[in-house]
C-alpha angles and dihedrals in degrees: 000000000000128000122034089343097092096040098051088040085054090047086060102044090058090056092045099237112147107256123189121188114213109185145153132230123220127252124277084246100055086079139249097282100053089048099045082064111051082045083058093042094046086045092055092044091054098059095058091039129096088213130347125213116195131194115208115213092202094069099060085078082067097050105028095045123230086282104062119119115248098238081047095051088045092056092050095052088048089047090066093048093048089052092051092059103027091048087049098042089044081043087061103031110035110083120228150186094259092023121213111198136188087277086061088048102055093041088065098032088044091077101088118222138073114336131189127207118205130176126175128165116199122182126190113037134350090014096143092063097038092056097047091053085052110050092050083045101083114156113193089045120112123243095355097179106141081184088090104034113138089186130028122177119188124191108182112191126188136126128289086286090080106128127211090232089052088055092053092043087057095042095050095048087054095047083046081069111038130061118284089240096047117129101247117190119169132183126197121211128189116229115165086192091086093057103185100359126087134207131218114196109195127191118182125179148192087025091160090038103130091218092065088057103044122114129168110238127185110269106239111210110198115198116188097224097211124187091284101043093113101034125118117264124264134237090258090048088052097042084050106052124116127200122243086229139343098269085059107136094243117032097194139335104244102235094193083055103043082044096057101047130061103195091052159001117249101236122192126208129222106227110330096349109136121245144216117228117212115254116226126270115254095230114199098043131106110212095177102088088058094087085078129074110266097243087056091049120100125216084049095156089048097110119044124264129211115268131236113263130231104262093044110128118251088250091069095049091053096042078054101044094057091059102277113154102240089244091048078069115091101249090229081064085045100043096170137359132215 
């Protein structure tokens, strides 16, 4: 993906001709810096590309074991890369029963991201489904999720011997793999070369597109509840409180009013809203010894009390004259007040 590679990708791209990259990145071993690199020139490439399609040397140690040959491990590596462009050129010029053509092509390249390009041949039973798992099963491609395909061709080729039910096994283990809105378009071609064996070409793009990963999931709105969450709000939280718009049902909470009155707070309404009227302030009184009970409280005689009637019993004057509130007396002592 460095060098020439971006600038004659751009190039194509302004005169709109399809262009696929097809690279490979460096071994772990190689070093950061080497790799850094390739990462910034395959960056760079992908963004001229129509899709991009990208072999990873590191994984040949997975599939070649720690005991291939070098040359060996190579071959393997260029045989991936052969089969990206070969299966996609045989894909556009090799006529077949059910025919895909470079329209085809270009439907499903056109959509820009990541790609992958798998081929498999199979030959005895099963070979139809086996074909199919491993063609999308390629092991030294980058970033092979079919999960997030937005476009999938298929191309399956075998002899005359090719069977309608093989066709829909394939199809169905491919569409087991890529979104259910991807764009899927297969071709089938006839080659008596293969004899019994049949091949299964796979194409899958815009692996890494966001869209194909973007589901809309329920907002959750987490609230920390503290000691205060469900008090009533103060004199500062309602002078402070703003409509939503200018038809709200209460513009404002008057904190001069609510300030000068102690049975209410003067509430203004916004067009026809109701509102409460502040009631007047009791002068004279001290309220503040009403946080204790009455018979703690002193001053207890300053505000006068009813008086026994005529007809209470003695009981009830004497239970008075030694310092007993009038409603501390049992009312049939006191029988009737003045």
């Amino acid at each position: 993906g460095t060098g020439a590679a971006p600038i004659v990708a751009q190039v194509a791209k302004e005169m709109g001709i399809l262009t696929v990259g097809v690279i490979s990145k460096p071994f772990d071993f190689e070093g950061v810096k080497r790799l850094k690199v390739a990462e910034n020139g395959a960056s760079e490439l992908e963004s001229y590309v129509d899709s991009l399609i990208v072999v990873l040397n590191e994984k040949l140690f997975e599939v070649m074991g720690e005991d291939a040959e070098f040359d060996k491990a190579f071959a393997c590596a260029d045989d991936v890369l052969h089969n990206a462009v070969s299966g996609i050129a045989e894909i556009i010029n090799v006529q077949g029963l059910i025919n895909v053509d470079f329209e085809d092509v270009k439907t499903v390249m056109g959509e820009q991201g990541k790609a992958m390009m798998g081929t498999a041949t199979v030959s005895g039973m099963d070979r139809a489904r086996l074909a199919a798992e491993a063609a999308v099963a390629s092991p030294l491609l980058e970033g092979v999720d079919l999960s997030g395909a937005r476009g999938v061709l298929v191309n399956i080729t075998a002899s005359r011997s090719l069977k309608l039910s093989e066709t829909r096994e394939v199809m169905a283990a491919i569409r087991g793999y890529a979104a259910d809105d991807a764009t899927v378009i297969f071709g089938t071609v006839y080659d008596e070369s293969l004899g019994d064996a049949l091949r299964v070409t796979v194409v899958a793009t815009g692996l890494n597109n966001p869209q194909a990963r973007q589901h809309h999931q329920p907002e959750v709105v987490w609230r920390q509840a503290t000691g205060t969450h469900d008090a009533m709000p103060t004199m500062a939280d309602l002078n402070s409180f703003a409509p939503a718009s200018t038809s709200a049902a209460m513009s404002k909470v008057s904190l001069d009013s609510a300030l000068s009155t102690s049975a209410g707070l003067a509430m203004t309404g916004a067009g026809s809203a109701p509102s409460m009227a502040a009631q007047p302030a009791t002068s004279g009184v001290d309220y503040s010894q009403y946080d204790l009970p009455r018979v703690f409280r002193p001053n207890r005689e300053a505000t006068s009390a009813p008086t026994l009637g005529a007809d209470s019993s003695p009981q009830a004057k004497t239970m008075l004259d030694k310092g007993a509130d009038y409603y501390e007396i049992p009312a049939f002592l006191r029988k009737q007040a003045d």
